Tab-separated table of C-alpha atoms in Angstrom:
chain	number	residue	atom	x	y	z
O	17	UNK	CA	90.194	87.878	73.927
O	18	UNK	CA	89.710	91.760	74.924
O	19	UNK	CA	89.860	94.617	72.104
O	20	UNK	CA	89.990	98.048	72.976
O	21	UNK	CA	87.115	99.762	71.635
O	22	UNK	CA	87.347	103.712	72.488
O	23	UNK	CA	89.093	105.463	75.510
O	24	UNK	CA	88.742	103.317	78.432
O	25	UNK	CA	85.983	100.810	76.324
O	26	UNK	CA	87.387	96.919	75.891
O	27	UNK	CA	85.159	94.344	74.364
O	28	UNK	CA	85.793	90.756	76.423
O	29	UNK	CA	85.149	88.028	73.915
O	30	UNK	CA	84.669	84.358	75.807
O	31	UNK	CA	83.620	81.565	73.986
O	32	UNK	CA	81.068	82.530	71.245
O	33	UNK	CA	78.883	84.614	73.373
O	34	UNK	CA	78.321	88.158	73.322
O	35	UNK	CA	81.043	90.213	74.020
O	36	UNK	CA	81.304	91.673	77.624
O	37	UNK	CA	81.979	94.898	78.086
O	38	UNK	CA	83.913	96.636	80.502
O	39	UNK	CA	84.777	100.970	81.011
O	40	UNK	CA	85.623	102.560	83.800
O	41	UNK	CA	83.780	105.701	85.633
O	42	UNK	CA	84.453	109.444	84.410
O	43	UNK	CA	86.879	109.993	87.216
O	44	UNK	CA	89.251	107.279	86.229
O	45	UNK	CA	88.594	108.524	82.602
O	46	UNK	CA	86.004	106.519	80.873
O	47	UNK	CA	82.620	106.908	79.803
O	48	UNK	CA	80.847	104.569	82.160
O	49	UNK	CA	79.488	102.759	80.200
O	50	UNK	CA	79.772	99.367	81.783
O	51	UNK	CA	81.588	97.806	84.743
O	52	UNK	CA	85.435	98.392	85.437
O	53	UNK	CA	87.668	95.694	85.596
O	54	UNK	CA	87.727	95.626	89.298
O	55	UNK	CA	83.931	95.857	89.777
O	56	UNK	CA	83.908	92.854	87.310
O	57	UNK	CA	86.347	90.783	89.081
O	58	UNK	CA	83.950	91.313	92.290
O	59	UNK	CA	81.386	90.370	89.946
O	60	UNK	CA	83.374	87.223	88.858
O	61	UNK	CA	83.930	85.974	92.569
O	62	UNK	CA	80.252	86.691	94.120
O	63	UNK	CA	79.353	84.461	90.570
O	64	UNK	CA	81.232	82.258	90.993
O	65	UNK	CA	80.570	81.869	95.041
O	66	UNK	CA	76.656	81.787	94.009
O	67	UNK	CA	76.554	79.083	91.751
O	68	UNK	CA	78.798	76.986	94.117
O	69	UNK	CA	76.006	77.543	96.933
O	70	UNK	CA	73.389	76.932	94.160
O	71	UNK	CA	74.616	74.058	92.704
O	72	UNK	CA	75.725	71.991	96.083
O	73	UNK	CA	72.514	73.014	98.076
O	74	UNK	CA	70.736	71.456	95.115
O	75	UNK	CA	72.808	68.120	95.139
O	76	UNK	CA	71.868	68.454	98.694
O	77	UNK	CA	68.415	68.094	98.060
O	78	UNK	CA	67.677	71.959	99.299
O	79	UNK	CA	65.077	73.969	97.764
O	80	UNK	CA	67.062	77.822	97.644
O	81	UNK	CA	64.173	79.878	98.341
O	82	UNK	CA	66.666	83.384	98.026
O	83	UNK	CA	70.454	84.089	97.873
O	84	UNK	CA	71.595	87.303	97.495
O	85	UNK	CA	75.563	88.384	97.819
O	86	UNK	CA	76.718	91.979	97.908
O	87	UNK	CA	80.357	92.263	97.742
O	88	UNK	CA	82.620	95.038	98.530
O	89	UNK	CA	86.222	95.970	98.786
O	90	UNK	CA	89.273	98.531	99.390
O	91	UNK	CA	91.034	99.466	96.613
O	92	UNK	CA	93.526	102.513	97.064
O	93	UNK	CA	93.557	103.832	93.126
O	94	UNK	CA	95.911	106.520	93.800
O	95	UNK	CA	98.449	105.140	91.660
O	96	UNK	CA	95.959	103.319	88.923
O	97	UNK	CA	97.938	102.066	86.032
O	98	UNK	CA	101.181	103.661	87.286
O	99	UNK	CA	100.221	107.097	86.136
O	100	UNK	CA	99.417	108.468	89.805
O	101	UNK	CA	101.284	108.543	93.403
O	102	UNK	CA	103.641	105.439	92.508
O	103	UNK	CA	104.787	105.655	96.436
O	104	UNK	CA	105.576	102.329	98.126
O	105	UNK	CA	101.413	100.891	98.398
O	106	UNK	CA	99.520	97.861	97.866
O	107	UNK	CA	98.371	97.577	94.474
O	108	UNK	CA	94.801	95.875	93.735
O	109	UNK	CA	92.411	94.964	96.691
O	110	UNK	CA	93.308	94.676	100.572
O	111	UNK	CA	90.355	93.662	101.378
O	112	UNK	CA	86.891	92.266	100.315
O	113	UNK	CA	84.041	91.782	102.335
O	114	UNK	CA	81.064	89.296	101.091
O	115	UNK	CA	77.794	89.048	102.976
O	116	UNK	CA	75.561	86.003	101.688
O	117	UNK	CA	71.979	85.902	102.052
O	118	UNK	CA	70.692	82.538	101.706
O	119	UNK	CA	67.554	80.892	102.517
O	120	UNK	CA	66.845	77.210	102.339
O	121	UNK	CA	63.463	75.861	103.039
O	122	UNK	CA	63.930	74.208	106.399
O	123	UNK	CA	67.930	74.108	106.692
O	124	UNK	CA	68.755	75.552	109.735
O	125	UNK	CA	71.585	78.815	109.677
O	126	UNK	CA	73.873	76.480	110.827
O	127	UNK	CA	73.711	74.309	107.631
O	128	UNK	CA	74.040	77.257	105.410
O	129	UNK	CA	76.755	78.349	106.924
O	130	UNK	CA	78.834	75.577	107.004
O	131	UNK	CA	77.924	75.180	103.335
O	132	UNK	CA	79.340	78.862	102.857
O	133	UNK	CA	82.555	77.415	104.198
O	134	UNK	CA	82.837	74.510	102.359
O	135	UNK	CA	81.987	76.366	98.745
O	136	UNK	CA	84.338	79.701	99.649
O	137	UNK	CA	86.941	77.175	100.254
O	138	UNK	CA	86.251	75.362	96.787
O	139	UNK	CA	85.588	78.070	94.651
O	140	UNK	CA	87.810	78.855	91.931
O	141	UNK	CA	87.927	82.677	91.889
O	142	UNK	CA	87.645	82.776	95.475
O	143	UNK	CA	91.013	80.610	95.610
O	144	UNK	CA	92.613	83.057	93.196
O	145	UNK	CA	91.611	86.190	95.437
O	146	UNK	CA	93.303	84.211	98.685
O	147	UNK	CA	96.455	83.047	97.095
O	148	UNK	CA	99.165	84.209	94.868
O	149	UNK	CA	98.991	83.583	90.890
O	150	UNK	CA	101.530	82.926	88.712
O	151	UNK	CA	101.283	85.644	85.997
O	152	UNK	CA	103.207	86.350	82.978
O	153	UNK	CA	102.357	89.216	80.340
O	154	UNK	CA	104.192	89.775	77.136
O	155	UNK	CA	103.838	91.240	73.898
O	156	UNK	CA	102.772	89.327	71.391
C-alpha cells in the first residue's frame, strides 16, 4: 500500500512493518530523503539475489565468510513520468550490471560461480527484470 506523503515523499506499507520510504533526488524534484523508486528496485533485486546465494550456500553446507553486491544500471530519465523529451526511447532500465563478491570458506571460484548461475536464474526479481510482466493499473 503506498501513500503519498509530501512532494515526491510515498510511504510503502508491506505487511505490518514499518513503512518504507521512498523520494527522489532534488533534480528530479524531491527532497532526498530516501531512495527513489528505481534505486529501490536495484535494491529489491541485489536482495533478493543475496539471500538466494545466502540461503542455498547454507543448505549447501558453506560457511559465507563475505558477500557483497553492488548493482548498477542505465536509465535515460529524459522523459521521467512523461513530463520531459517524450521522443521515441526506452523507458525504465537498458541495462544493469551486478558484480557479486562472495567468499566461501574452501569452495573454490568455480563453485560460487556456478551457484551465481543457478540463484540469478531462480530468483524472483531477477526473473521479473529479464522478462516481460503483465501489468494493469486502474483507478480505483
Amino acid at each position: 500500500h503506498t501513500v503519498a506523503e509530501g512532494r515526491f515523499r510515498h510511504l510503502n506499507y508491506i505487511r505490518n512493518l514499518p513503512p518504507y520510504i521512498v523520494d527522489e533526488p532534488p533534480g528530479l524534484l524531491g527532497d532526498d530523503t530516501a531512495p527513489n523508486p528505481s534505486e529501490a528496485s536495484l535494491a529489491a533485486l541485489g536482495s533478493c539475489l543475496a539471500v538466494g546465494l545466502h540461503a542455498n550456500a547454507v543448505h549447501r553446507g558453506w560457511k559465507v565468510k563475505k558477500l557483497e553486491l553492488r548493482l548498477e544500471g542505465d536509465l535515460n530519465i529524459t522523459a521521467v513520468w512523461g513530463t520531459g523529451d517524450l521522443g521515441e526511447k526506452p523507458v525504465g532500465f537498458t541495462d544493469v550490471r551486478i558484480g557479486v563478491e562472495m567468499e566461501c570458506e574452501g569452495v573454490a571460484k568455480q563453485e560460487i560461480d556456478a551457484l551465481i548461475a543457478h540463484v540469478t536464474k531462480w530468483s524472483p526479481v531477477a526473473n521479473t527484470f529479464i522478462r516481460p510482466v503483465n501489468l494493469a493499473v486502474k483507478a480505483a
